[in-house]
mmCIF file of C-alpha atoms in Angstrom:
data_model
loop_
_atom_site.group_PDB
_atom_site.id
_atom_site.type_symbol
_atom_site.label_atom_id
_atom_site.label_comp_id
_atom_site.label_asym_id
_atom_site.label_seq_id
_atom_site.Cartn_x
_atom_site.Cartn_y
_atom_site.Cartn_z
ATOM 1 C CA UNK A 1 -2.710 -7.757 6.444
ATOM 2 C CA UNK A 2 0.675 -9.999 4.264
ATOM 3 C CA UNK A 3 1.457 -6.058 2.498
ATOM 4 C CA UNK A 4 1.735 -5.277 5.821
ATOM 5 C CA UNK A 5 4.015 -7.895 6.661
ATOM 6 C CA UNK A 6 6.787 -7.754 3.833
ATOM 7 C CA UNK A 7 6.921 -3.736 4.394
ATOM 8 C CA UNK A 8 7.314 -4.603 8.754
ATOM 9 C CA UNK A 9 10.121 -7.322 6.915
ATOM 10 C CA UNK A 10 11.530 -4.086 5.021
ATOM 11 C CA UNK A 11 12.242 -1.662 7.764
ATOM 12 C CA UNK A 12 12.989 -4.398 9.866
ATOM 13 C CA UNK A 13 16.322 -4.808 7.594
ATOM 14 C CA UNK A 14 16.203 -1.753 7.683
ATOM 15 C CA UNK A 15 16.128 -1.501 11.098
ATOM 16 C CA UNK A 16 19.471 -4.760 11.260
ATOM 17 C CA UNK A 17 21.154 -2.306 8.998
ATOM 18 C CA UNK A 18 21.108 0.910 10.548
ATOM 19 C CA UNK A 19 22.477 -1.048 14.265
ATOM 20 C CA UNK A 20 18.460 -0.761 16.002
ATOM 21 C CA UNK A 21 18.597 -3.341 18.295
ATOM 22 C CA UNK A 22 15.393 -4.958 17.251
ATOM 23 C CA UNK A 23 15.216 -8.761 18.421
ATOM 24 C CA UNK A 24 12.404 -9.724 16.372
ATOM 25 C CA UNK A 25 9.711 -7.689 13.317
ATOM 26 C CA UNK A 26 6.749 -8.767 15.990
ATOM 27 C CA UNK A 27 4.233 -5.887 16.746
ATOM 28 C CA UNK A 28 5.860 -4.184 20.034
ATOM 29 C CA UNK A 29 2.792 -5.147 21.757
ATOM 30 C CA UNK A 30 3.830 -8.428 22.396
ATOM 31 C CA UNK A 31 6.180 -7.186 25.096
ATOM 32 C CA UNK A 32 5.689 -6.643 28.643
ATOM 33 C CA UNK A 33 9.828 -5.813 28.980
ATOM 34 C CA UNK A 34 9.760 -2.030 28.220
ATOM 35 C CA UNK A 35 13.076 -2.327 26.293
ATOM 36 C CA UNK A 36 11.649 -4.836 24.226
ATOM 37 C CA UNK A 37 8.996 -3.351 23.405
ATOM 38 C CA UNK A 38 10.804 0.804 22.992
ATOM 39 C CA UNK A 39 13.629 -2.017 19.764
ATOM 40 C CA UNK A 40 10.313 -3.198 18.143
ATOM 41 C CA UNK A 41 9.177 0.793 18.310
ATOM 42 C CA UNK A 42 11.800 1.392 15.681
ATOM 43 C CA UNK A 43 10.723 -1.164 13.756
ATOM 44 C CA UNK A 44 7.403 1.289 13.189
ATOM 45 C CA UNK A 45 8.971 3.451 12.796
ATOM 46 C CA UNK A 46 11.398 2.945 10.322
ATOM 47 C CA UNK A 47 8.288 1.191 8.417
ATOM 48 C CA UNK A 48 6.212 4.164 8.175
ATOM 49 C CA UNK A 49 8.763 6.149 7.047
ATOM 50 C CA UNK A 50 8.785 3.061 4.407
ATOM 51 C CA UNK A 51 5.509 2.976 3.876
ATOM 52 C CA UNK A 52 6.430 7.729 3.028
ATOM 53 C CA UNK A 53 10.286 7.174 0.970
ATOM 54 C CA UNK A 54 7.828 4.625 -1.642
ATOM 55 C CA UNK A 55 3.814 6.271 -1.692
ATOM 56 C CA UNK A 56 5.968 9.953 -2.281
ATOM 57 C CA UNK A 57 4.117 10.587 -5.273
ATOM 58 C CA UNK A 58 0.183 9.752 -3.891
ATOM 59 C CA UNK A 59 0.125 13.080 -1.735
ATOM 60 C CA UNK A 60 -2.616 11.632 1.008
ATOM 61 C CA UNK A 61 -0.699 8.409 1.939
ATOM 62 C CA UNK A 62 1.967 10.287 2.313
ATOM 63 C CA UNK A 63 1.224 12.957 4.813
ATOM 64 C CA UNK A 64 -1.030 10.181 7.062
ATOM 65 C CA UNK A 65 2.394 7.962 7.016
ATOM 66 C CA UNK A 66 4.104 11.353 8.292
ATOM 67 C CA UNK A 67 1.254 12.630 11.022
ATOM 68 C CA UNK A 68 1.407 8.899 12.327
ATOM 69 C CA UNK A 69 5.458 8.869 12.296
ATOM 70 C CA UNK A 70 4.599 12.433 14.368
ATOM 71 C CA UNK A 71 2.425 10.327 16.221
ATOM 72 C CA UNK A 72 4.167 7.935 17.313
ATOM 73 C CA UNK A 73 7.839 9.361 18.386
ATOM 74 C CA UNK A 74 5.223 12.467 20.095
ATOM 75 C CA UNK A 75 3.933 9.436 22.671
ATOM 76 C CA UNK A 76 7.712 8.289 22.752
ATOM 77 C CA UNK A 77 8.925 11.074 24.585
ATOM 78 C CA UNK A 78 5.767 10.765 26.955
ATOM 79 C CA UNK A 79 6.268 8.456 27.732
ATOM 80 C CA UNK A 80 7.934 8.722 30.650
ATOM 81 C CA UNK A 81 4.788 11.072 31.999
ATOM 82 C CA UNK A 82 1.896 8.945 31.726
ATOM 83 C CA UNK A 83 1.087 5.319 31.251
ATOM 84 C CA UNK A 84 -1.016 5.721 28.473
ATOM 85 C CA UNK A 85 1.564 5.725 25.510
ATOM 86 C CA UNK A 86 1.836 2.368 24.724
ATOM 87 C CA UNK A 87 -2.289 2.078 24.345
ATOM 88 C CA UNK A 88 -1.065 5.163 21.499
ATOM 89 C CA UNK A 89 0.787 3.366 19.816
ATOM 90 C CA UNK A 90 -0.803 0.036 20.029
ATOM 91 C CA UNK A 91 -3.203 1.908 17.980
ATOM 92 C CA UNK A 92 -1.193 3.625 15.240
ATOM 93 C CA UNK A 93 0.007 0.077 14.870
ATOM 94 C CA UNK A 94 -3.532 -0.594 13.834
ATOM 95 C CA UNK A 95 -3.461 2.414 11.415
ATOM 96 C CA UNK A 96 -0.107 1.599 9.383
ATOM 97 C CA UNK A 97 -1.412 -1.405 8.586
ATOM 98 C CA UNK A 98 -4.457 0.263 7.210
ATOM 99 C CA UNK A 99 -2.239 2.485 5.613
ATOM 100 C CA UNK A 100 -0.588 -0.382 4.074
ATOM 101 C CA UNK A 101 -3.586 -2.135 2.609
ATOM 102 C CA UNK A 102 -4.369 1.031 1.450
ATOM 103 C CA UNK A 103 -0.733 2.210 -0.801
ATOM 104 C CA UNK A 104 -0.722 -1.494 -2.256
ATOM 105 C CA UNK A 105 -4.536 -0.886 -3.635
ATOM 106 C CA UNK A 106 -3.132 1.872 -5.160
ATOM 107 C CA UNK A 107 0.237 0.844 -6.729
ATOM 108 C CA UNK A 108 -1.507 -1.691 -7.912
ATOM 109 C CA UNK A 109 -3.433 1.304 -9.847
ATOM 110 C CA UNK A 110 -0.320 3.607 -11.162
ATOM 111 C CA UNK A 111 -0.660 5.779 -7.793
ATOM 112 C CA UNK A 112 -4.370 6.683 -9.509
ATOM 113 C CA UNK A 113 -6.725 6.876 -5.849
ATOM 114 C CA UNK A 114 -10.831 6.945 -6.949
ATOM 115 C CA UNK A 115 -11.958 9.988 -5.334
ATOM 116 C CA UNK A 116 -13.930 7.927 -2.249
ATOM 117 C CA UNK A 117 -10.669 6.834 -1.521
ATOM 118 C CA UNK A 118 -9.103 10.333 -1.464
ATOM 119 C CA UNK A 119 -12.433 11.650 0.855
ATOM 120 C CA UNK A 120 -11.298 9.472 3.573
ATOM 121 C CA UNK A 121 -7.326 9.707 3.961
ATOM 122 C CA UNK A 122 -8.170 13.868 3.613
ATOM 123 C CA UNK A 123 -10.502 12.607 7.087
ATOM 124 C CA UNK A 124 -6.959 10.741 8.212
ATOM 125 C CA UNK A 125 -5.077 13.790 7.773
ATOM 126 C CA UNK A 126 -7.711 15.944 9.850
ATOM 127 C CA UNK A 127 -7.889 13.539 12.625
ATOM 128 C CA UNK A 128 -4.530 12.423 12.970
ATOM 129 C CA UNK A 129 -3.378 15.978 13.252
ATOM 130 C CA UNK A 130 -5.842 16.793 15.516
ATOM 131 C CA UNK A 131 -4.421 14.235 17.687
ATOM 132 C CA UNK A 132 -0.370 14.974 16.841
ATOM 133 C CA UNK A 133 -0.927 18.626 17.950
ATOM 134 C CA UNK A 134 -2.450 17.835 20.882
ATOM 135 C CA UNK A 135 0.168 15.205 21.855
ATOM 136 C CA UNK A 136 2.822 17.723 20.455
ATOM 137 C CA UNK A 137 1.532 20.728 23.498
ATOM 138 C CA UNK A 138 1.488 18.187 26.389
ATOM 139 C CA UNK A 139 4.440 18.138 25.191
ATOM 140 C CA UNK A 140 5.526 21.460 25.152
ATOM 141 C CA UNK A 141 3.574 22.120 28.254
ATOM 142 C CA UNK A 142 5.893 19.263 29.755
ATOM 143 C CA UNK A 143 9.759 21.619 28.808
ATOM 144 C CA UNK A 144 9.301 23.857 33.033
ATOM 145 C CA UNK A 145 8.927 23.134 35.679
ATOM 146 C CA UNK A 146 6.172 25.896 36.247
ATOM 147 C CA UNK A 147 4.794 24.117 33.879
ATOM 148 C CA UNK A 148 4.930 20.476 34.855
ATOM 149 C CA UNK A 149 3.966 22.130 38.248
ATOM 150 C CA UNK A 150 0.771 23.297 36.634
ATOM 151 C CA UNK A 151 -0.153 19.901 35.391
ATOM 152 C CA UNK A 152 0.484 17.595 38.473
ATOM 153 C CA UNK A 153 -2.952 20.525 39.422
ATOM 154 C CA UNK A 154 -4.722 19.114 35.765
ATOM 155 C CA UNK A 155 -3.307 15.721 35.455
ATOM 156 C CA UNK A 156 -7.640 14.798 35.118
ATOM 157 C CA UNK A 157 -7.612 17.752 31.754
ATOM 158 C CA UNK A 158 -4.339 15.487 30.858
ATOM 159 C CA UNK A 159 -5.904 12.331 31.077
ATOM 160 C CA UNK A 160 -9.454 13.093 29.206
ATOM 161 C CA UNK A 161 -6.830 14.455 26.397
ATOM 162 C CA UNK A 162 -4.885 11.235 26.125
ATOM 163 C CA UNK A 163 -8.141 9.259 26.371
ATOM 164 C CA UNK A 164 -9.752 11.659 23.595
ATOM 165 C CA UNK A 165 -6.757 10.640 21.444
ATOM 166 C CA UNK A 166 -7.031 6.750 22.067
ATOM 167 C CA UNK A 167 -10.362 7.378 21.239
ATOM 168 C CA UNK A 168 -9.960 8.543 17.774
ATOM 169 C CA UNK A 169 -7.271 6.428 17.112
ATOM 170 C CA UNK A 170 -9.810 3.532 17.617
ATOM 171 C CA UNK A 171 -12.501 5.024 16.369
ATOM 172 C CA UNK A 172 -10.249 5.861 12.849
ATOM 173 C CA UNK A 173 -8.842 2.362 12.538
ATOM 174 C CA UNK A 174 -12.906 0.507 13.518
ATOM 175 C CA UNK A 175 -14.879 3.140 11.139
ATOM 176 C CA UNK A 176 -12.158 3.826 8.472
ATOM 177 C CA UNK A 177 -11.724 0.599 7.870
ATOM 178 C CA UNK A 178 -14.625 -0.708 7.194
ATOM 179 C CA UNK A 179 -14.730 2.164 5.013
ATOM 180 C CA UNK A 180 -11.688 1.739 3.181
ATOM 181 C CA UNK A 181 -12.519 -2.142 2.327
ATOM 182 C CA UNK A 182 -15.611 -0.878 0.404
ATOM 183 C CA UNK A 183 -14.395 1.115 -1.294
ATOM 184 C CA UNK A 184 -11.785 -1.340 -2.541
ATOM 185 C CA UNK A 185 -14.200 -3.275 -3.021
ATOM 186 C CA UNK A 186 -16.267 -1.302 -4.842
ATOM 187 C CA UNK A 187 -13.900 -0.033 -7.494
ATOM 188 C CA UNK A 188 -13.240 -3.547 -8.018
ATOM 189 C CA UNK A 189 -16.758 -4.312 -8.568
ATOM 190 C CA UNK A 190 -16.781 -1.119 -10.608
ATOM 191 C CA UNK A 191 -13.436 -2.564 -12.687
ATOM 192 C CA UNK A 192 -14.226 -6.308 -12.361
ATOM 193 C CA UNK A 193 -11.111 -6.938 -15.280
ATOM 194 C CA UNK A 194 -8.166 -5.506 -12.002
ATOM 195 C CA UNK A 195 -7.226 -9.554 -11.891
ATOM 196 C CA UNK A 196 -8.606 -10.066 -15.001
ATOM 197 C CA UNK A 197 -5.227 -11.668 -17.809
ATOM 198 C CA UNK A 198 -7.332 -10.153 -20.937
ATOM 199 C CA UNK A 199 -7.082 -13.505 -23.487
ATOM 200 C CA UNK A 200 -4.874 -11.468 -26.178
ATOM 201 C CA UNK A 201 -2.164 -9.535 -23.653
ATOM 202 C CA UNK A 202 0.260 -11.442 -21.851
ATOM 203 C CA UNK A 203 0.424 -11.755 -18.369
ATOM 204 C CA UNK A 204 0.783 -8.482 -16.029
ATOM 205 C CA UNK A 205 4.394 -7.196 -14.923
ATOM 206 C CA UNK A 206 4.443 -8.518 -11.648
ATOM 207 C CA UNK A 207 6.842 -5.637 -10.772
ATOM 208 C CA UNK A 208 6.456 -2.067 -11.771
ATOM 209 C CA UNK A 209 7.819 1.044 -10.759
ATOM 210 C CA UNK A 210 8.677 4.301 -11.441
ATOM 211 C CA UNK A 211 7.587 5.113 -15.104
ATOM 212 C CA UNK A 212 4.863 6.682 -13.427
ATOM 213 C CA UNK A 213 4.648 9.841 -15.801
ATOM 214 C CA UNK A 214 5.280 8.095 -18.645
ATOM 215 C CA UNK A 215 2.165 6.141 -17.844
ATOM 216 C CA UNK A 216 -0.182 9.276 -16.527
ATOM 217 C CA UNK A 217 -0.055 10.265 -19.545
ATOM 218 C CA UNK A 218 -0.369 8.179 -21.660
ATOM 219 C CA UNK A 219 -3.459 7.475 -19.264
ATOM 220 C CA UNK A 220 -4.298 10.993 -19.534
ATOM 221 C CA UNK A 221 -4.978 11.163 -23.247
ATOM 222 C CA UNK A 222 -7.169 7.771 -23.396
ATOM 223 C CA UNK A 223 -9.172 9.716 -20.346
ATOM 224 C CA UNK A 224 -9.964 12.438 -22.504
ATOM 225 C CA UNK A 225 -12.231 11.461 -25.359
ATOM 226 C CA UNK A 226 -11.108 14.575 -27.638
ATOM 227 C CA UNK A 227 -7.153 13.008 -28.484
ATOM 228 C CA UNK A 228 -8.784 9.690 -28.875
ATOM 229 C CA UNK A 229 -8.032 7.993 -31.012
ATOM 230 C CA UNK A 230 -4.200 8.035 -29.835
ATOM 231 C CA UNK A 231 -0.990 7.825 -31.527
ATOM 232 C CA UNK A 232 1.266 6.359 -28.770
ATOM 233 C CA UNK A 233 5.084 5.805 -28.609
ATOM 234 C CA UNK A 234 7.425 4.009 -26.448
ATOM 235 C CA UNK A 235 10.927 4.392 -27.386
ATOM 236 C CA UNK A 236 14.198 4.338 -25.687
ATOM 237 C CA UNK A 237 18.146 1.142 -26.094
ATOM 238 C CA UNK A 238 17.332 -1.976 -25.396
ATOM 239 C CA UNK A 239 16.413 -4.059 -22.062
ATOM 240 C CA UNK A 240 14.644 -0.881 -21.003
ATOM 241 C CA UNK A 241 11.808 -1.209 -20.105
ATOM 242 C CA UNK A 242 9.689 -0.665 -23.062
ATOM 243 C CA UNK A 243 7.339 -3.828 -22.813
ATOM 244 C CA UNK A 244 6.934 -3.889 -18.867
ATOM 245 C CA UNK A 245 5.315 -0.289 -19.760
ATOM 246 C CA UNK A 246 3.194 -1.009 -22.344
ATOM 247 C CA UNK A 247 1.665 -4.251 -20.729
ATOM 248 C CA UNK A 248 1.505 -1.846 -17.536
ATOM 249 C CA UNK A 249 -0.771 0.076 -19.529
ATOM 250 C CA UNK A 250 -2.419 -1.915 -21.753
ATOM 251 C CA UNK A 251 -3.695 -3.570 -18.310
ATOM 252 C CA UNK A 252 -4.858 -0.654 -16.875
ATOM 253 C CA UNK A 253 -8.152 -0.437 -15.490
ATOM 254 C CA UNK A 254 -9.072 3.064 -17.546
ATOM 255 C CA UNK A 255 -8.303 1.472 -20.927
ATOM 256 C CA UNK A 256 -11.000 -1.295 -20.019
ATOM 257 C CA UNK A 257 -13.500 1.507 -19.248
ATOM 258 C CA UNK A 258 -12.531 2.572 -22.373
ATOM 259 C CA UNK A 259 -12.275 -0.552 -24.745
ATOM 260 C CA UNK A 260 -13.915 -2.546 -22.926
ATOM 261 C CA UNK A 261 -12.011 -6.698 -23.981
ATOM 262 C CA UNK A 262 -10.846 -4.360 -27.451
ATOM 263 C CA UNK A 263 -7.374 -4.612 -26.369
ATOM 264 C CA UNK A 264 -4.639 -6.727 -28.215
ATOM 265 C CA UNK A 265 -1.113 -6.984 -28.278
ATOM 266 C CA UNK A 266 1.559 -8.858 -30.733
ATOM 267 C CA UNK A 267 4.395 -8.554 -30.877
ATOM 268 C CA UNK A 268 6.926 -8.148 -34.078
ATOM 269 C CA UNK A 269 9.672 -9.500 -32.162
ATOM 270 C CA UNK A 270 8.578 -12.533 -35.108
ATOM 271 C CA UNK A 271 7.765 -10.668 -37.659
ATOM 272 C CA UNK A 272 9.673 -10.265 -40.881
ATOM 273 C CA UNK A 273 7.356 -9.211 -43.303
ATOM 274 C CA UNK A 274 4.216 -6.773 -43.731
ATOM 275 C CA UNK A 275 2.065 -10.518 -44.826
ATOM 276 C CA UNK A 276 3.263 -12.036 -41.093
ATOM 277 C CA UNK A 277 2.701 -8.677 -39.582
ATOM 278 C CA UNK A 278 -0.745 -8.493 -40.948
ATOM 279 C CA UNK A 279 -1.647 -11.959 -39.968
ATOM 280 C CA UNK A 280 -0.544 -11.590 -36.417
ATOM 281 C CA UNK A 281 -2.579 -9.050 -36.009
ATOM 282 C CA UNK A 282 -5.699 -10.521 -37.732
ATOM 283 C CA UNK A 283 -4.897 -13.674 -35.684
ATOM 284 C CA UNK A 284 -4.893 -11.299 -32.422
ATOM 285 C CA UNK A 285 -7.887 -10.146 -33.703
ATOM 286 C CA UNK A 286 -9.458 -13.593 -33.718
ATOM 287 C CA UNK A 287 -10.659 -13.422 -37.803
ATOM 288 C CA UNK A 288 -8.964 -15.311 -40.426
ATOM 289 C CA UNK A 289 -5.499 -15.439 -42.022
ATOM 290 C CA UNK A 290 -4.759 -18.217 -44.264
ATOM 291 C CA UNK A 291 -6.823 -16.067 -46.681
ATOM 292 C CA UNK A 292 -4.349 -14.126 -49.138
ATOM 293 C CA UNK A 293 -2.703 -10.990 -48.044
ATOM 294 C CA UNK A 294 -5.085 -7.891 -49.012
ATOM 295 C CA UNK A 295 -8.341 -10.118 -48.242
ATOM 296 C CA UNK A 296 -6.816 -10.586 -45.229
ATOM 297 C CA UNK A 297 -5.923 -7.413 -44.575
ATOM 298 C CA UNK A 298 -8.800 -5.832 -46.075
ATOM 299 C CA UNK A 299 -11.135 -7.613 -43.227
ATOM 300 C CA UNK A 300 -8.750 -6.761 -40.625
ATOM 301 C CA UNK A 301 -9.343 -2.683 -41.348
ATOM 302 C CA UNK A 302 -13.056 -3.304 -41.893
ATOM 303 C CA UNK A 303 -13.048 -5.125 -37.814
ATOM 304 C CA UNK A 304 -10.962 -2.173 -36.655
ATOM 305 C CA UNK A 305 -13.591 0.051 -37.913
ATOM 306 C CA UNK A 306 -16.298 -1.345 -36.141
ATOM 307 C CA UNK A 307 -15.692 0.381 -32.782
ATOM 308 C CA UNK A 308 -13.327 1.722 -30.308
ATOM 309 C CA UNK A 309 -9.863 -0.135 -29.748
ATOM 310 C CA UNK A 310 -6.365 0.037 -29.390
ATOM 311 C CA UNK A 311 -3.228 -1.974 -29.989
ATOM 312 C CA UNK A 312 0.181 -2.798 -29.402
ATOM 313 C CA UNK A 313 2.593 -3.130 -31.621
ATOM 314 C CA UNK A 314 6.398 -4.878 -29.644
ATOM 315 C CA UNK A 315 9.128 -4.276 -30.683
ATOM 316 C CA UNK A 316 8.364 -2.478 -34.328
ATOM 317 C CA UNK A 317 11.872 -1.358 -34.600
ATOM 318 C CA UNK A 318 12.292 -5.105 -36.267
ATOM 319 C CA UNK A 319 10.238 -4.799 -39.008
ATOM 320 C CA UNK A 320 10.895 -0.472 -39.706
ATOM 321 C CA UNK A 321 14.779 -1.651 -39.299
ATOM 322 C CA UNK A 322 14.625 -3.894 -42.158
ATOM 323 C CA UNK A 323 14.692 -3.343 -45.550
ATOM 324 C CA UNK A 324 13.521 -0.382 -47.906
ATOM 325 C CA UNK A 325 10.840 -2.792 -48.847
ATOM 326 C CA UNK A 326 9.038 -4.030 -46.246
ATOM 327 C CA UNK A 327 10.050 -0.477 -44.462
ATOM 328 C CA UNK A 328 7.979 1.062 -47.022
ATOM 329 C CA UNK A 329 5.343 -1.097 -46.887
ATOM 330 C CA UNK A 330 5.085 -1.291 -43.201
ATOM 331 C CA UNK A 331 4.656 2.811 -43.266
ATOM 332 C CA UNK A 332 2.409 2.651 -45.925
ATOM 333 C CA UNK A 333 -0.171 -0.585 -43.197
ATOM 334 C CA UNK A 334 0.746 1.816 -40.545
ATOM 335 C CA UNK A 335 -0.659 4.721 -42.523
ATOM 336 C CA UNK A 336 -3.888 2.882 -42.893
ATOM 337 C CA UNK A 337 -4.596 2.119 -39.715
ATOM 338 C CA UNK A 338 -4.038 5.601 -39.523
ATOM 339 C CA UNK A 339 -6.293 6.686 -40.957
ATOM 340 C CA UNK A 340 -9.206 4.729 -38.971
ATOM 341 C CA UNK A 341 -11.462 7.241 -36.103
ATOM 342 C CA UNK A 342 -11.987 4.499 -34.176
ATOM 343 C CA UNK A 343 -8.640 2.755 -33.688
ATOM 344 C CA UNK A 344 -5.628 3.640 -30.584
ATOM 345 C CA UNK A 345 -1.893 2.424 -31.100
ATOM 346 C CA UNK A 346 0.700 2.277 -28.993
ATOM 347 C CA UNK A 347 3.970 1.097 -30.755
ATOM 348 C CA UNK A 348 7.375 -0.208 -28.086
ATOM 349 C CA UNK A 349 10.731 0.366 -30.486
ATOM 350 C CA UNK A 350 14.568 0.705 -30.246
ATOM 351 C CA UNK A 351 15.154 4.230 -30.577
ATOM 352 C CA UNK A 352 15.302 7.089 -30.266
ATOM 353 C CA UNK A 353 13.393 8.666 -33.498
ATOM 354 C CA UNK A 354 9.563 8.384 -34.835
ATOM 355 C CA UNK A 355 8.876 6.507 -37.460
ATOM 356 C CA UNK A 356 7.869 9.047 -39.998
ATOM 357 C CA UNK A 357 4.650 9.984 -41.333
ATOM 358 C CA UNK A 358 2.404 9.394 -39.147
ATOM 359 C CA UNK A 359 0.970 12.080 -36.657
ATOM 360 C CA UNK A 360 1.679 11.530 -32.958
ATOM 361 C CA UNK A 361 -0.108 12.819 -30.163
ATOM 362 C CA UNK A 362 0.610 15.274 -27.843
ATOM 363 C CA UNK A 363 2.937 15.425 -25.459
ATOM 364 C CA UNK A 364 5.589 13.327 -27.484
ATOM 365 C CA UNK A 365 6.393 10.203 -24.619
ATOM 366 C CA UNK A 366 10.659 10.586 -24.556
ATOM 367 C CA UNK A 367 13.044 7.790 -24.788
ATOM 368 C CA UNK A 368 12.794 6.207 -21.253
ATOM 369 C CA UNK A 369 16.348 6.569 -19.390
ATOM 370 C CA UNK A 370 17.508 4.135 -16.860
ATOM 371 C CA UNK A 371 15.607 3.883 -14.090
ATOM 372 C CA UNK A 372 17.010 5.846 -10.490
ATOM 373 C CA UNK A 373 18.792 4.122 -8.247
ATOM 374 C CA UNK A 374 15.540 5.081 -5.616
ATOM 375 C CA UNK A 375 13.626 2.504 -8.404
ATOM 376 C CA UNK A 376 15.817 0.255 -9.427
ATOM 377 C CA UNK A 377 16.177 -1.112 -4.987
ATOM 378 C CA UNK A 378 12.919 -1.208 -4.880
ATOM 379 C CA UNK A 379 12.571 -3.420 -7.596
ATOM 380 C CA UNK A 380 15.239 -5.888 -6.641
ATOM 381 C CA UNK A 381 14.303 -5.990 -3.319
ATOM 382 C CA UNK A 382 10.928 -7.233 -4.235
ATOM 383 C CA UNK A 383 12.283 -9.717 -6.509
ATOM 384 C CA UNK A 384 14.914 -11.252 -3.909
ATOM 385 C CA UNK A 385 13.249 -9.963 -0.564
ATOM 386 C CA UNK A 386 17.040 -9.271 0.504
ATOM 387 C CA UNK A 387 19.292 -6.002 0.834
ATOM 388 C CA UNK A 388 22.867 -5.514 1.635
ATOM 389 C CA UNK A 389 26.560 -3.755 0.541
ATOM 390 C CA UNK A 390 26.293 -7.167 -1.484
ATOM 391 C CA UNK A 391 23.326 -6.283 -3.480
ATOM 392 C CA UNK A 392 23.885 -2.758 -2.565
ATOM 393 C CA UNK A 393 26.765 -2.831 -5.095
ATOM 394 C CA UNK A 394 25.092 -4.569 -7.840
ATOM 395 C CA UNK A 395 21.701 -2.492 -8.505
ATOM 396 C CA UNK A 396 24.304 0.283 -8.116
ATOM 397 C CA UNK A 397 26.610 -1.450 -10.981
ATOM 398 C CA UNK A 398 23.573 -2.322 -13.410
ATOM 399 C CA UNK A 399 22.501 1.750 -13.804
ATOM 400 C CA UNK A 400 19.212 1.114 -13.877
ATOM 401 C CA UNK A 401 18.809 -0.826 -16.265
ATOM 402 C CA UNK A 402 15.700 -2.529 -15.788
ATOM 403 C CA UNK A 403 16.512 -5.974 -17.552
ATOM 404 C CA UNK A 404 19.826 -6.350 -16.138
ATOM 405 C CA UNK A 405 18.115 -5.154 -12.504
ATOM 406 C CA UNK A 406 14.810 -8.641 -13.171
ATOM 407 C CA UNK A 407 17.972 -10.639 -14.198
ATOM 408 C CA UNK A 408 19.500 -10.199 -10.659
ATOM 409 C CA UNK A 409 16.894 -9.953 -9.281
ATOM 410 C CA UNK A 410 16.007 -13.826 -10.500
ATOM 411 C CA UNK A 411 19.376 -14.840 -9.127
ATOM 412 C CA UNK A 412 19.256 -13.484 -5.648
ATOM 413 C CA UNK A 413 16.720 -15.519 -5.292
ATOM 414 C CA UNK A 414 18.841 -18.880 -5.358
ATOM 415 C CA UNK A 415 22.360 -17.883 -5.399
ATOM 416 C CA UNK A 416 24.320 -15.410 -2.347
ATOM 417 C CA UNK A 417 24.255 -11.830 -2.800
ATOM 418 C CA UNK A 418 27.731 -11.539 -2.069
ATOM 419 C CA UNK A 419 29.585 -14.613 -4.570
ATOM 420 C CA UNK A 420 27.012 -13.160 -7.448
ATOM 421 C CA UNK A 421 28.859 -9.476 -7.056
ATOM 422 C CA UNK A 422 32.547 -11.314 -6.978
ATOM 423 C CA UNK A 423 30.957 -12.492 -11.073
ATOM 424 C CA UNK A 424 30.063 -9.914 -11.250
#
């Protein structure tokens, strides 16, 4: 329910920005005044559009949001012709709440929808399409005086159609809400680490958006057992979101299903030598790192060769761009890891070129680019819960750089955005 409320606030702010008269983002059915009800109806319409925009890469959710929007717009035009329009809109509001929960669930799983949830949303589309067609047909019949006269003769039939629509909407709200809740719970039980933080990993990114194509590419490699082990690189300039993308991958349920708890994160930012890298990796693996380097390296390779695992070397450029002796030693060690049939690894690295002499998995990921304006806006609003002309200027000014968006998003939590813009 908190998801619906947060989305509703976004839609309410959008309605204000578009100069739509909305007194309060409360449910419209609380009002007896039709003008107030219609004003708040604009908020719900904006909310559905918001869901449609956010779920652009989720066909079922986007499709359901579109049909619900169609239903609520048609029923609003029929408000003067039938007294059941309010009940239709009330029922649609319940479905929007459920749809928002489904949207949040799919976002948490990087837009990957379980088959059961896909089936539920597919049925939603079928039922809602039939309702929209009935209302559309009734609206068409009202376009002519003669058709209006014929409707007077078949008023019972019209009432029956509206009752059918409302009963179907109620059925979707009740039965599918239970089915949706069951599906989400079952998925969490199948993947008990969805809300768990690995002991070795930094926390899952609180806000992750706009990198779905990269995410899907690497997860597809992991899911395809024939492509394991994988050797993937996440490249790009500083502040572009390489570590954020890597952590989103490492915390994904597909990674947990494939590697269980054998997922390890090694920050190379403070590593100045091959000895420090080997010791840090040993510490991540939970084995002794107080021996000489050769003994530690032998134990590390033995541990990695015992069962499937996934390593992440973050900020790998620190070692790779150091002196030639260190680079050669690191390259030799990485090649030894790459020779292990059960060890997959991902590196994050500043730059545009992959380290040579490693057989990297295909397709090669292109270097990360700045986020789109829509993705930048979404991340900023999630962090700051604000959006106006000053925040829009700030977001455009940082040109899609995730680190800068995150910084100004946190600053906007306690500072006036107009003041921030003047400082900028």
